[in-house]
Every structure is written in structure tokens, then in C-alpha cells.
mmCIF file of C-alpha atoms and ligand atoms in Angstrom:
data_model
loop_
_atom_site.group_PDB
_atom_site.id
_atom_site.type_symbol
_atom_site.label_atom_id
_atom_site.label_comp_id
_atom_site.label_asym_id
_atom_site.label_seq_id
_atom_site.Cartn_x
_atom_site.Cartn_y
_atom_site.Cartn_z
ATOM 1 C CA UNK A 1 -1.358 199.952 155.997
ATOM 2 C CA UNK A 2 2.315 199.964 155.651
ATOM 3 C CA UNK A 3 2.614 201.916 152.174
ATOM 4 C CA UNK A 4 0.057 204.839 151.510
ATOM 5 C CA UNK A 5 -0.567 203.760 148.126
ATOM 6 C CA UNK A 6 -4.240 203.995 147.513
ATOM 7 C CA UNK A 7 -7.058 204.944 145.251
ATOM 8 C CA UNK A 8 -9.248 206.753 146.947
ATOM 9 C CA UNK A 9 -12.418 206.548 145.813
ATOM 10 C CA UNK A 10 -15.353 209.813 145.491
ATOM 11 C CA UNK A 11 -18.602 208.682 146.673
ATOM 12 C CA UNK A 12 -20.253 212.407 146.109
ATOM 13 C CA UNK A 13 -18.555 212.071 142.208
ATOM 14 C CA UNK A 14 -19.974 208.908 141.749
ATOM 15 C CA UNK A 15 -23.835 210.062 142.499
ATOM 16 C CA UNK A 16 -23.007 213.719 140.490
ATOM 17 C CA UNK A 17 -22.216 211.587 137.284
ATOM 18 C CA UNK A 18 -25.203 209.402 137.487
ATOM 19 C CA UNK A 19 -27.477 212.236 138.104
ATOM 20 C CA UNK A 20 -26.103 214.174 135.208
ATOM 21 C CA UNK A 21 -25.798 210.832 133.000
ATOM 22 C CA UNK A 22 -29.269 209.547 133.837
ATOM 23 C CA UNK A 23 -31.988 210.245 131.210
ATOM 24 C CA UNK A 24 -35.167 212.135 132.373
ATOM 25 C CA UNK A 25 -37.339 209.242 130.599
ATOM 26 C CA UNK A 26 -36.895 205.833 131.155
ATOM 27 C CA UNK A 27 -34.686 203.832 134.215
ATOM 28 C CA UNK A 28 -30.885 203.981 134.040
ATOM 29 C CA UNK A 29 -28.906 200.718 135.115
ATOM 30 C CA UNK A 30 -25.641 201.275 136.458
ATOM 31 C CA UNK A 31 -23.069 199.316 135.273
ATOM 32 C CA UNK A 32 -21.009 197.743 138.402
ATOM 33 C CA UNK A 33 -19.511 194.571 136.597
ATOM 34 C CA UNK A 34 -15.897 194.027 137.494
ATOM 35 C CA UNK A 35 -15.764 195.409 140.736
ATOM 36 C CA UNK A 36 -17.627 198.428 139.220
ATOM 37 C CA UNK A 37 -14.721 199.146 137.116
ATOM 38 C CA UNK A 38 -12.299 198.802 139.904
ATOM 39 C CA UNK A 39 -13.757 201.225 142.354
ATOM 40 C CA UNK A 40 -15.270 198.351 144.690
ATOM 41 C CA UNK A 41 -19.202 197.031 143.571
ATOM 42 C CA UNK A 42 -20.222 197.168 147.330
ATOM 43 C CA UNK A 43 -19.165 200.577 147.890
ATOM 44 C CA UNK A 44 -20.355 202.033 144.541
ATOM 45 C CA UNK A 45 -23.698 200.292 144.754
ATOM 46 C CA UNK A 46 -24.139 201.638 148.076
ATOM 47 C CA UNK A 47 -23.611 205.478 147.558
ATOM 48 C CA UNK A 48 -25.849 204.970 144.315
ATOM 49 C CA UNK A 49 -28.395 202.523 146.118
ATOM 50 C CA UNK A 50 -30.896 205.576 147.120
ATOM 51 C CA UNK A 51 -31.062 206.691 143.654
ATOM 52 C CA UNK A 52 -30.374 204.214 141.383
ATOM 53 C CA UNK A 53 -33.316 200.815 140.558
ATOM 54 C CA UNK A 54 -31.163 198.680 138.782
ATOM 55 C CA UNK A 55 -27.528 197.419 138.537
ATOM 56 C CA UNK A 56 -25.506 195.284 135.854
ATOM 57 C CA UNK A 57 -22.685 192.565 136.676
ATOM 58 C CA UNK A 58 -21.342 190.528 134.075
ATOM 59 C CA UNK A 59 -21.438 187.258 135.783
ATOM 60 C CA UNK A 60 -23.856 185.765 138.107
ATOM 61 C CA UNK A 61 -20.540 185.541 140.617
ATOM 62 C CA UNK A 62 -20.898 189.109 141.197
ATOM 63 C CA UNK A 63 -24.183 188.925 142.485
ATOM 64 C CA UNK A 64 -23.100 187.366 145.886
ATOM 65 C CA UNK A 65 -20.963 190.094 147.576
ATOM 66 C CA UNK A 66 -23.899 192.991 146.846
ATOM 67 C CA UNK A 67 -26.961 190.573 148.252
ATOM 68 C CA UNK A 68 -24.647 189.942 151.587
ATOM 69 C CA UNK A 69 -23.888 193.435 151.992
ATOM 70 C CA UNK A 70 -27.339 194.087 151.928
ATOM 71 C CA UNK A 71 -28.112 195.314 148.273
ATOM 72 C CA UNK A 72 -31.419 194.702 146.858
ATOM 73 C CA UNK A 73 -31.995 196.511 143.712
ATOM 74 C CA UNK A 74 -32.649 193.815 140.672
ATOM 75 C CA UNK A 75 -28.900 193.005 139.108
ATOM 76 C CA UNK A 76 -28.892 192.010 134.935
ATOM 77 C CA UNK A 77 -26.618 190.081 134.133
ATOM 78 C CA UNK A 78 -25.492 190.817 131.361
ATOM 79 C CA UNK A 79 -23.584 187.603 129.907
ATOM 80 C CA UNK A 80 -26.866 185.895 131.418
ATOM 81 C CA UNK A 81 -26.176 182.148 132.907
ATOM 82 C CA UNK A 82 -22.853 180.432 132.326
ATOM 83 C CA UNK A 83 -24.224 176.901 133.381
ATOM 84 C CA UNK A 84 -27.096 175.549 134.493
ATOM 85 C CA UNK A 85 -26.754 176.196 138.168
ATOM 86 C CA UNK A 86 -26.260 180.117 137.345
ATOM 87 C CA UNK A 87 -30.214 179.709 136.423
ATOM 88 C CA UNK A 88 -31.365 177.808 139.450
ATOM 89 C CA UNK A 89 -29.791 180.474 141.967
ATOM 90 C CA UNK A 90 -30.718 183.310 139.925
ATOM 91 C CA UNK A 91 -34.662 183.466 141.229
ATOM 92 C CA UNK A 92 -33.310 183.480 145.159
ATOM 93 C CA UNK A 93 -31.247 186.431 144.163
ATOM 94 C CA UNK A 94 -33.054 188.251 142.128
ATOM 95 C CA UNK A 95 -30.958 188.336 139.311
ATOM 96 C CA UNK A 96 -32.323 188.810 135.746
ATOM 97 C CA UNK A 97 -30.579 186.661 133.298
ATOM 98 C CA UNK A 98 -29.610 188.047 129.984
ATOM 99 C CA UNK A 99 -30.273 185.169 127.484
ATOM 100 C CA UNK A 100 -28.148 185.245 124.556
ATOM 101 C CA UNK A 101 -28.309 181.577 122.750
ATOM 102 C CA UNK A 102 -30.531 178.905 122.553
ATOM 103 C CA UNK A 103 -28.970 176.514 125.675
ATOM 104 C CA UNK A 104 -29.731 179.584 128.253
ATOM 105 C CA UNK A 105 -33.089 179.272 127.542
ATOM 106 C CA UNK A 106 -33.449 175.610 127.540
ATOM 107 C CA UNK A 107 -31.712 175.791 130.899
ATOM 108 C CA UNK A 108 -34.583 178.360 131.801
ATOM 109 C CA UNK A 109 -37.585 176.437 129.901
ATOM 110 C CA UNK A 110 -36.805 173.903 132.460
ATOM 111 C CA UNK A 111 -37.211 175.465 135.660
ATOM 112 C CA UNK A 112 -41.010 176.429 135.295
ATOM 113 C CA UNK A 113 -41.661 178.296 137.912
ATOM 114 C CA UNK A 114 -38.412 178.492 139.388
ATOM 115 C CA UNK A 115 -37.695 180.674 136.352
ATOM 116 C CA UNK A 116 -35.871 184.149 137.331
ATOM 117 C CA UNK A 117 -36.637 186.782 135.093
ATOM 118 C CA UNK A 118 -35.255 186.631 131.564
ATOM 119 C CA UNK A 119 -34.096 189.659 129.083
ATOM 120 C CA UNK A 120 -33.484 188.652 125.258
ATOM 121 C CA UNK A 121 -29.643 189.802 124.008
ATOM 122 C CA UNK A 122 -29.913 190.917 120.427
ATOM 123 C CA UNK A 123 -27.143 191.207 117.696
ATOM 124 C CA UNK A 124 -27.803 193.818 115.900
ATOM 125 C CA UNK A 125 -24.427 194.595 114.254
ATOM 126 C CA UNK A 126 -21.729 194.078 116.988
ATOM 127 C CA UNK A 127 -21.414 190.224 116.519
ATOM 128 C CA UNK A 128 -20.184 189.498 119.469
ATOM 129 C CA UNK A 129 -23.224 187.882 121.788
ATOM 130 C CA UNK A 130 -26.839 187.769 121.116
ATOM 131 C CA UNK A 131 -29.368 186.082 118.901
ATOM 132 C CA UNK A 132 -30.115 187.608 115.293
ATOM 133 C CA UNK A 133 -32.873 189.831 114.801
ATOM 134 C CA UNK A 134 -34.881 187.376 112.919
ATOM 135 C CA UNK A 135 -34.564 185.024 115.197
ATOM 136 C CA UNK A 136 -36.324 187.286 118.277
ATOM 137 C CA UNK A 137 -40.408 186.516 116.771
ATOM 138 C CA UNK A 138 -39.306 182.342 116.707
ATOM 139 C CA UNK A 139 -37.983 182.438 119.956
ATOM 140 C CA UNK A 140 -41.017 184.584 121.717
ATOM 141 C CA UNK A 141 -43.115 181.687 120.357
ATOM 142 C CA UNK A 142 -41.371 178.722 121.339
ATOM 143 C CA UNK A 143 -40.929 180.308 124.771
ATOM 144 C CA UNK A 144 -44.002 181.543 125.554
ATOM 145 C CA UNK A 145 -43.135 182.243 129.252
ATOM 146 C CA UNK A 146 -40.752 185.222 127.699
ATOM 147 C CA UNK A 147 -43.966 187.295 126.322
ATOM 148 C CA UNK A 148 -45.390 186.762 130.079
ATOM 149 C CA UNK A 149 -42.884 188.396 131.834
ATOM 150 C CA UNK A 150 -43.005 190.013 129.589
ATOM 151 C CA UNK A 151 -39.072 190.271 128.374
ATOM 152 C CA UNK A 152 -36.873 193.408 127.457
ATOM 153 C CA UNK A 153 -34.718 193.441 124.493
ATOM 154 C CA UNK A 154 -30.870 194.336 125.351
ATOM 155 C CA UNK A 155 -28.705 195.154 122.232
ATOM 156 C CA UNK A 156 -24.877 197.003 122.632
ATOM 157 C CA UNK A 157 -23.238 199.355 120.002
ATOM 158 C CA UNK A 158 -20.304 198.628 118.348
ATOM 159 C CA UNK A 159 -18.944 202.384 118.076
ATOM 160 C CA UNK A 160 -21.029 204.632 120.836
ATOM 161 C CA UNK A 161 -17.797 205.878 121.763
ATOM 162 C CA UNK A 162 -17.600 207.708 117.995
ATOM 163 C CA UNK A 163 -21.249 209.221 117.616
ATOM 164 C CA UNK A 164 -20.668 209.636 113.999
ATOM 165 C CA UNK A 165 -20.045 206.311 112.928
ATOM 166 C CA UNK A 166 -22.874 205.520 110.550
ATOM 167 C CA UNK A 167 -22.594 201.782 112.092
ATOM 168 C CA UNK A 168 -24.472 203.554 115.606
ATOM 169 C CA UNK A 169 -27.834 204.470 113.241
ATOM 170 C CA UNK A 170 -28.019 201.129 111.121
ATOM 171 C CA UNK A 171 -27.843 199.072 114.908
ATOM 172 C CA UNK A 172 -30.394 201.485 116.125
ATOM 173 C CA UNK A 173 -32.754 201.126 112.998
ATOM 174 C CA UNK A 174 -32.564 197.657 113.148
ATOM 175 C CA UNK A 175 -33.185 197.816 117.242
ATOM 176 C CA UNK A 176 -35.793 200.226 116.516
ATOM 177 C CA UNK A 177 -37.349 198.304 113.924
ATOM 178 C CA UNK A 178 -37.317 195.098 116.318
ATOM 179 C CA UNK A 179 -38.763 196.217 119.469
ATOM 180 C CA UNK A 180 -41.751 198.154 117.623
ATOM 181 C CA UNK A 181 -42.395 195.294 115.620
ATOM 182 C CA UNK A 182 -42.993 192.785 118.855
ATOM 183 C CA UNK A 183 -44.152 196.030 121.299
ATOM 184 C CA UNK A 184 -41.239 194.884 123.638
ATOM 185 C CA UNK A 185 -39.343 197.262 126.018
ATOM 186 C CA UNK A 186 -35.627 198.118 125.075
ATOM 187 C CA UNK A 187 -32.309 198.663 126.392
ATOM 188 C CA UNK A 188 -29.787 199.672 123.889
ATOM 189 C CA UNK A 189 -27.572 202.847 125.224
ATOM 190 C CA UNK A 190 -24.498 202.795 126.842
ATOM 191 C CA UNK A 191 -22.732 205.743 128.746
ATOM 192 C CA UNK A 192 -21.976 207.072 125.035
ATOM 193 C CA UNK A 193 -25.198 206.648 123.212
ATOM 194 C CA UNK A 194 -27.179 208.206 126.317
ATOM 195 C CA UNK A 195 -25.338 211.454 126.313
ATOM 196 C CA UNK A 196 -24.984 211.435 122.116
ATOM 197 C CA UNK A 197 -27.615 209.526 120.816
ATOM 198 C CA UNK A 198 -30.674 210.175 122.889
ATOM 199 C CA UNK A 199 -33.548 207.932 120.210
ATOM 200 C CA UNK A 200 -30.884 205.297 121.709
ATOM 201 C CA UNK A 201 -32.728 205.602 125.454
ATOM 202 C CA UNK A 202 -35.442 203.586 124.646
ATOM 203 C CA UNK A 203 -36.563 201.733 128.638
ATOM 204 C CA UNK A 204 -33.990 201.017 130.345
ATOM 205 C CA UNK A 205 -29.836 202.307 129.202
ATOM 206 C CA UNK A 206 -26.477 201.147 131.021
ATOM 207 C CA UNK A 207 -24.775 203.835 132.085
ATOM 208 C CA UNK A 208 -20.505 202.435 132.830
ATOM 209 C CA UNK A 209 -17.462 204.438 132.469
ATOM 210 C CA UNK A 210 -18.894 208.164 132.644
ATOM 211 C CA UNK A 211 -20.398 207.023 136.121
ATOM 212 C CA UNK A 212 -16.670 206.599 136.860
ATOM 213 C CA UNK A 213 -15.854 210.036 135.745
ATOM 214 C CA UNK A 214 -14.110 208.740 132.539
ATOM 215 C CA UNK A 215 -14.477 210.382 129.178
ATOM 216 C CA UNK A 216 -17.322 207.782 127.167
ATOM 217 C CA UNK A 217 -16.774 209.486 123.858
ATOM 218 C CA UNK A 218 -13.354 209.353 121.529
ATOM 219 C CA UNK A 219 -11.586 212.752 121.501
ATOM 220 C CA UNK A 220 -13.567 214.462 124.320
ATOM 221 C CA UNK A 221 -12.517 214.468 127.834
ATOM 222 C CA UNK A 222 -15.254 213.764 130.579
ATOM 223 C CA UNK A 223 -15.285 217.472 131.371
ATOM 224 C CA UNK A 224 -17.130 218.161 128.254
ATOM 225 C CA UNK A 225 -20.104 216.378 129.955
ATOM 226 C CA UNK A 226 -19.327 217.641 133.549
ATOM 227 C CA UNK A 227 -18.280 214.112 134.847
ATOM 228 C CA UNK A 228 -16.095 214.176 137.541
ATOM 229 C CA UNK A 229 -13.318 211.639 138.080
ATOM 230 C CA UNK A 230 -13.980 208.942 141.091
ATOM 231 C CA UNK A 231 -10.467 207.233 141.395
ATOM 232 C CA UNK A 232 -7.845 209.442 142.276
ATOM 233 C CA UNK A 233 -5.176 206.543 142.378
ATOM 234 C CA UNK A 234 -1.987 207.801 144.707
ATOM 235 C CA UNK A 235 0.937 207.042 145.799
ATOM 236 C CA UNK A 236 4.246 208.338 147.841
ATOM 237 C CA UNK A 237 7.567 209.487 147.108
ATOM 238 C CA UNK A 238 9.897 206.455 148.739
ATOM 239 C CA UNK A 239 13.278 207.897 147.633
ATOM 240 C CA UNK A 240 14.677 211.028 146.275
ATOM 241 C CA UNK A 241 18.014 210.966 144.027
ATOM 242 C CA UNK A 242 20.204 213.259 142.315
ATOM 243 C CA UNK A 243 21.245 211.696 138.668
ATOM 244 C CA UNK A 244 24.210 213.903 136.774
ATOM 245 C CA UNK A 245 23.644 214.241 133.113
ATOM 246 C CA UNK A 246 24.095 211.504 130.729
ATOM 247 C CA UNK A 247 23.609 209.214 133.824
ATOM 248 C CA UNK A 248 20.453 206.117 133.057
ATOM 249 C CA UNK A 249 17.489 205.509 135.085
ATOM 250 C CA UNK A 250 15.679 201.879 135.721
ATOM 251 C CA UNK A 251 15.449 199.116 134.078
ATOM 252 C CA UNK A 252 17.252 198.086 130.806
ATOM 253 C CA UNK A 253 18.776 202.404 130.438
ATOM 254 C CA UNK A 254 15.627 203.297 128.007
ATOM 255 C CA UNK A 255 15.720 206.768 129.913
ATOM 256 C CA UNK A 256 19.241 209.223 130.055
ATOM 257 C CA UNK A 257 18.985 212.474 132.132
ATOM 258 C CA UNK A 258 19.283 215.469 129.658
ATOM 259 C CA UNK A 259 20.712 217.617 132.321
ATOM 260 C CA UNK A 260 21.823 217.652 135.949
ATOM 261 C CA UNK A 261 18.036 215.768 137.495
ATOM 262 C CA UNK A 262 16.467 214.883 140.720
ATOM 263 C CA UNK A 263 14.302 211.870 140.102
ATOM 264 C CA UNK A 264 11.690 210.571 142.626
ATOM 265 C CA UNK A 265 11.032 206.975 143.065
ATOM 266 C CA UNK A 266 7.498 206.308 143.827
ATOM 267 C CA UNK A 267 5.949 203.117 145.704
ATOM 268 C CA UNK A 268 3.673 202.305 142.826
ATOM 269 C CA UNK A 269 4.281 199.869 140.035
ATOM 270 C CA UNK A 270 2.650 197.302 137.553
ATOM 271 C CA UNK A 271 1.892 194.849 139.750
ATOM 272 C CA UNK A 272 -0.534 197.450 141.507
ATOM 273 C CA UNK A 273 -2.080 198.431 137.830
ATOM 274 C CA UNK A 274 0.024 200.806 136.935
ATOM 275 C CA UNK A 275 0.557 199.848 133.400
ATOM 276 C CA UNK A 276 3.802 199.226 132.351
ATOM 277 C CA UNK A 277 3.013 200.494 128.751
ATOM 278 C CA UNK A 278 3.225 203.639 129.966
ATOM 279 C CA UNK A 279 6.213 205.373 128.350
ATOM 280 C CA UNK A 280 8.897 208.474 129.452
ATOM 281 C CA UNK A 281 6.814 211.491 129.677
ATOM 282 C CA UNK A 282 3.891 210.310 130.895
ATOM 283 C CA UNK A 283 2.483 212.763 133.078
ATOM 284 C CA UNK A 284 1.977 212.360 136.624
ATOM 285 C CA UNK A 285 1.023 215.376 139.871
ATOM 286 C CA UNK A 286 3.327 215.990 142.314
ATOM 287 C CA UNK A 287 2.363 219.264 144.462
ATOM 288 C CA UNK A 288 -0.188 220.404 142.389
ATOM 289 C CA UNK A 289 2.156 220.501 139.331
ATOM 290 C CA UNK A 290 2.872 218.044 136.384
ATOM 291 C CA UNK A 291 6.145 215.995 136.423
ATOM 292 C CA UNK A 292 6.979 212.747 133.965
ATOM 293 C CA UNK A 293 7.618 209.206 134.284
ATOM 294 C CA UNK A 294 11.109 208.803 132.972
ATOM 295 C CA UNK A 295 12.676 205.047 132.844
ATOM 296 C CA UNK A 296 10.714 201.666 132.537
ATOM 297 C CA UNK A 297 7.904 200.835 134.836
ATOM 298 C CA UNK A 298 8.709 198.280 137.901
ATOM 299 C CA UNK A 299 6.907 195.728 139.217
ATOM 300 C CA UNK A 300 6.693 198.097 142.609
ATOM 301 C CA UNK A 301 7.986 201.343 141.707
ATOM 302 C CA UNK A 302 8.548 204.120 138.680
ATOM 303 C CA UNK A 303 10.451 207.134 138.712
ATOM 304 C CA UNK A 304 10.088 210.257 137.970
ATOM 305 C CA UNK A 305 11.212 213.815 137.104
ATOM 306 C CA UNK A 306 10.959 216.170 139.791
ATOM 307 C CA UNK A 307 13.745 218.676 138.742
ATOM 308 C CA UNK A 308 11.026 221.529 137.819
ATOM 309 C CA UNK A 309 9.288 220.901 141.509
ATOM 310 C CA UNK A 310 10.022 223.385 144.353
ATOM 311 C CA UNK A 311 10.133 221.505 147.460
ATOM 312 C CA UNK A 312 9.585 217.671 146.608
ATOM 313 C CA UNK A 313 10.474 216.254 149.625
ATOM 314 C CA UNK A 314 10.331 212.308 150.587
ATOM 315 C CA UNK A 315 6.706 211.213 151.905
ATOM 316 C CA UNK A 316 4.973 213.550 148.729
ATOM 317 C CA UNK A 317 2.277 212.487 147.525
ATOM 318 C CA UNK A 318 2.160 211.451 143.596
ATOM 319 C CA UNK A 319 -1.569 211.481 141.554
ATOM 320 C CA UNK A 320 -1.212 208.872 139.014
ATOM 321 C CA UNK A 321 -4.368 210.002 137.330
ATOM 322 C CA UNK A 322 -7.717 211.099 139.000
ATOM 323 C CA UNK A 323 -9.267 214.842 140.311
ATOM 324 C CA UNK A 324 -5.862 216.743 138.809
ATOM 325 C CA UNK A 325 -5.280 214.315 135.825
ATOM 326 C CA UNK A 326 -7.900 212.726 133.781
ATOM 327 C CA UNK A 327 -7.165 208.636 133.627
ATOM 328 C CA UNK A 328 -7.947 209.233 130.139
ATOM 329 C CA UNK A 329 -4.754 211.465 129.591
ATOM 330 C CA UNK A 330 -3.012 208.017 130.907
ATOM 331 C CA UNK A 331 -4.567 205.868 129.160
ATOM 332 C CA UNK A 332 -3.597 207.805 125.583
ATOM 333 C CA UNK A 333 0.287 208.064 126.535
ATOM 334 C CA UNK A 334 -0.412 203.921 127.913
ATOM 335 C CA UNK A 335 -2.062 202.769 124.194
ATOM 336 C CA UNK A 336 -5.264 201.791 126.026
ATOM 337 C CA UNK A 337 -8.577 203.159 127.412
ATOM 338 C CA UNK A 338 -9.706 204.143 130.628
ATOM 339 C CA UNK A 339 -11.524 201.073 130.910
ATOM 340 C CA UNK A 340 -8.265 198.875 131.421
ATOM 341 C CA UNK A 341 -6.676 201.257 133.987
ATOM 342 C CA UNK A 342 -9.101 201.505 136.216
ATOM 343 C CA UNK A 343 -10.377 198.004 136.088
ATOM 344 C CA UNK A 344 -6.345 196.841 136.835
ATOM 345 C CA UNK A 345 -5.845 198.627 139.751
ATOM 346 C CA UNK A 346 -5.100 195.888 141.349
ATOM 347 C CA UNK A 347 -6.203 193.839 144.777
ATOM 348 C CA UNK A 348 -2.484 195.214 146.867
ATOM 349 C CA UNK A 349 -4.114 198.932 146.663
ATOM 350 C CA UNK A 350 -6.765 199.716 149.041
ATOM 351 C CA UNK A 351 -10.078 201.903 147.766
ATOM 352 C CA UNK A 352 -10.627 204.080 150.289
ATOM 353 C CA UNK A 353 -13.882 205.663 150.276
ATOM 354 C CA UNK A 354 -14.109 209.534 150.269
HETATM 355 C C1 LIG B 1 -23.197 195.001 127.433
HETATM 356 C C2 LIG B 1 -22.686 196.260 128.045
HETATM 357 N N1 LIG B 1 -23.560 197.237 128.339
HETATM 358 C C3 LIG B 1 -23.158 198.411 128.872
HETATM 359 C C4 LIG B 1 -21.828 198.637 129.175
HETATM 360 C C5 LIG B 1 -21.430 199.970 129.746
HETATM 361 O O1 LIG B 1 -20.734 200.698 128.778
HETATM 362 P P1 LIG B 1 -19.971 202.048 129.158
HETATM 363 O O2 LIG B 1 -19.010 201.682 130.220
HETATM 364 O O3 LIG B 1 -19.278 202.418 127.889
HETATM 365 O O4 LIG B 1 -21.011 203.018 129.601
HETATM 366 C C6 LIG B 1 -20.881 197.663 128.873
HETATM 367 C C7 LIG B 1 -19.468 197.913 129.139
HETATM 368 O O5 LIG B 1 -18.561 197.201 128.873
HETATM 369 C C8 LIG B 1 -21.329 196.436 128.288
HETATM 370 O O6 LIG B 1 -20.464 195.445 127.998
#
């Protein structure tokens, strides 16, 4: 490893949030799609694996790495098949297929008993994938194979992340409602709803970001709920330069020293996932202490403002967010959410497993 850029990864955080995220009723899925949110699906389904029955991937794709390294916990998928081959592999691997429109399951109707297991997506108010309520009690009749399974219901809030929206109780009425009516098993919460809206549990929820150690709910950080961050994403201090007052740093002059500065360029830069939204002042650790961003973000290197730092000295390391800055605090001065950074981090930084 030529550059020490990393983001090291906490295997002990990742098992402490799912144990304080996971209801005492029902089974908690843990969401791994994407790479598990950047932190490596191998290694996160591993440290979870003695604890945890079920995982979630987005795509059947995802499925191959964790049954080669040995995985064997049932993985939903949660944007079910994507073509017909998706449902012909799915039995082998013991995937179960989220079904969300009508060709799924005349993909599945057609394997008999090749079938893999099936879950029903339902709309209830975020209009993005899933079949209308009304149309659950048709579909349960024309497939009859779903009732034998028998099938769970799967529906996703809108707004979990603000637990007073007044959208969260009309979903979960209408969820409610649904699942009663046909005596099916649900699976409605995400990392939100579980810790916020606990008549949202129902059988099975899908626990995501706070298993990351990111804040799941607007306005409060993850502390709040004693979630501890899993990436710390780091990187070194490359260079070391005095800049005179009135003097510009970086790209296009968007930053002028105030006063007399020493500015640290650090071997991190958008093109590892370090987003280039970020603006001057964005906070970043140096020696246990806070310093800022200052200039535009480079493809493989920012700078910063160590003036106020005793004793920065080339080779430092530099927390970009992670145990002594919340990713959340990043993602506010960025214009994003959690979710982006950490799923950007990108291949050139190795997750090193702590
Ligand atoms: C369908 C679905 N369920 C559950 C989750 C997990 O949500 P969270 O990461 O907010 O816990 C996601 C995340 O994107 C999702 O798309």
C-alpha cells in the first residue's frame, strides 16, 4: 500500500449497533446492499453472521461474493429479479425474491418447483416500487403458490427519517390494515421506524444506516441512540506549506488566507469519495483537534488549515469523518446524507478491518 489512505472499518461497532438496533420481537434483516453501504458486504456479513438470520442486497448480483465466501444466511432481495435468469439462480442460492410487478411473478409462476421463495413489495404511499394495496388479495389468488410459502409483505416509508410526518402513520395504517386483512407476515421498518415507530416492527424490519453508526433520524446525531460510527475514513498529511495573507489556495482561488497560515495538503480527494461538494470550513481531525478544508476539493488531494494545530508534522494522520467526527456532520456542510458518503468511498481506498 503505497498511500495510507484508508477507511478502516469497526467490526466490534458494527455488532454493538445491531444489537442495540435489533427489536426484542420479531427477526431483524441487515441491510448489506451496496457493498453494505461501502464498508465491504463480505466483511460486514461476517462479523454479523453469528447473530444476525437474514441479510438484504438490492440486486441478485450481490448475492455471489457472500455465498463464495461462505455466507449462508437467506439474502432478500429487495428490487427482487431483474430478468428472468435472476429467478432461475435464485433457488441454488437461496435468495428470496422481492416481487414488485406483475412480470416477476410470471417469471416465477413458471418455474414450478424451481421457484425460490417469493416476498410481495407493497406501495403503500412511497410510489416508488410495489404493487397497490388492492391489488395484494387478486394477486394471492392468481398465484396460489404465494399463500403456500406462505409470502411476507415488504412495504418502505417515505419519511422514517422524520418520525412526525403524518405520511409514516397513514403508510402504516394502510400496511396494518393489509397484512391483518390476509393474516400475512410483515416487514415494514427501516433503521428509523424501528427505533421511532415501534407498531412499525411487525416480522421481520431492515435495519441499514444506524448498523453503520450513522444518524437514521433528521436532526439527531447517532449518539442519541448509542450507535457508534464503523468507517473512520483517513488519510495523511503529504505536504505542509506556509501561505502569507491574502495569498489563494487550490483550484480556481475560491479560498484567500485571512492571516499568515500553514495549510496541509492531504492524499485524499474526490476521486476516492471525498465529495467535492464539500465547501471551506468543513471540518476535518488532525491530532485529536478540529481543523477546516479551505480551497476546492481535488481529484487526489484537499487542503487544509492547520494554523491552530501544535505540532502538525508531515505523515499526520487526517479523520475525514468517523469515531472523532460523525459522517453526518460531513454530509450537512456536503448538501447530502450519510448514505452517499459512505456508499462513495470509492474502490482506490482499502477497508481495513478493525
Ligand atoms: C427497501 C429498503 N429497505 C430498507 C432500507 C434500509 O434503510 P435504512 O438504511 O434507512 O435503515 C433501505 C435503504 O435504502 C431500502 O431501500
Amino acid at each position: 500500500m503505497s498511500r495510507s489512505t484508508r477507511a478502516s472499518i469497526n467490526l466490534q461497532a458494527i455488532r454493538d449497533n445491531f444489537n442495540q438496533l435489533r427489536p426484542p420481537t420479531g427477526k431483524a434483516i441487515a441491510v448489506i446492499k451496496a457493498d453494505a453501504y461501502g464498508h465491504g458486504a463480505v466483511t460486514v456479513a461476517s462479523a454479523l453472521s453469528s447473530v444476525c438470520d437474514y441479510f438484504a442486497i438490492a440486486i441478485c448480483d450481490e448475492a455471489a461474493p457472500l455465498r463464495e465466501a461462505g455466507i449462508k444466511q437467506p439474502l432478500l432481495v429487495l428490487e427482487g429479479p431483474h430478468h428472468v435468469e435472476d429467478c432461475k439462480a435464485a433457488k441454488a442460492h437461496q435468495l428470496i425474491l422481492l416481487a414488485h410487478n406483475r412480470e416477476q411473478l410470471d417469471w416465477l409462476d413458471a418455474l414450478g418447483s424451481e421457484r425460490p421463495r417469493v416476498w410481495l413489495k407493497v406501495d403503500t404511499g412511497m410510489h416508488r416500487l410495489g404493487f397497490a394495496c388492492e391489488q395484494v388479495a387478486p394477486l394471492l389468488q392468481h398465484y396460489p403458490w404465494l399463500r403456500e410459502q406462505p409470502t411476507v409483505l415488504a412495504s418502505h416509508f417515505a419519511c422514517a427519517d422524520e418520525p412526525d410526518n403524518p405520511n409514516n402513520a397513514l403508510q402504516l395504517k394502510r400496511f396494518t390494515a393489509l397484512t391483518q386483512t390476509l393474516g400475512l407476515a410483515g416487514c415494514m421498518a427501516n433503521s428509523a421506524a424501528s427505533l421511532c415507530n415501534p407498531q412499525s416492527l411487525f416480522d421481520y424490519c431492515r435495519l441499514g444506516i444506524g448498523l453503520y453508526g450513522a444518524s437514521p433520524v433528521t436532526g439527531h446525531p447517532a449518539r442519541d441512540y448509542n450507535l457508534t460510527p464503523v468507517m473512520s475514513l483517513q488519510a495523511q498529511i503529504i505536504a505542509l506549506h506556509q501561505v502569507k495573507q491574502g495569498e489563494t489556495v487550490g483550484y480556481s482561488q475560491t479560498w484567500t488566507a485571512p492571516r499568515d497560515s500553514l495549510i496541509a495538503t492531504v492524499g485524499i480527494g474526490y476521486a476516492d469519495g471525498y465529495p467535492r461538494h464539500c465547501p471551506s470550513g468543513t471540518p476535518v481531525v488532525v491530532r485529536s483537534q478540529r481543523a477546516s478544508l479551505v480551497g476546492r476539493v481535488s481529484m487526489d488531494m484537499i487542503t487544509i488549515d492547520v494554523t491552530e494545530i501544535p505540532g502538525v508534522t508531515l505523515g499526520d494522520d487526517v479523520e475525514l469523518w468517523g469515531q472523532q467526527l460523525p459522517v453526518d456532520e460531513v454530509a450537512d456542510f456536503a448538501g447530502t446524507i450519510s448514505y452517499e458518503l459512505i456508499t462513495r468511498v470509492s474502490a482506490r481506498v482499502p477497508r481495513l478491518p478493525v
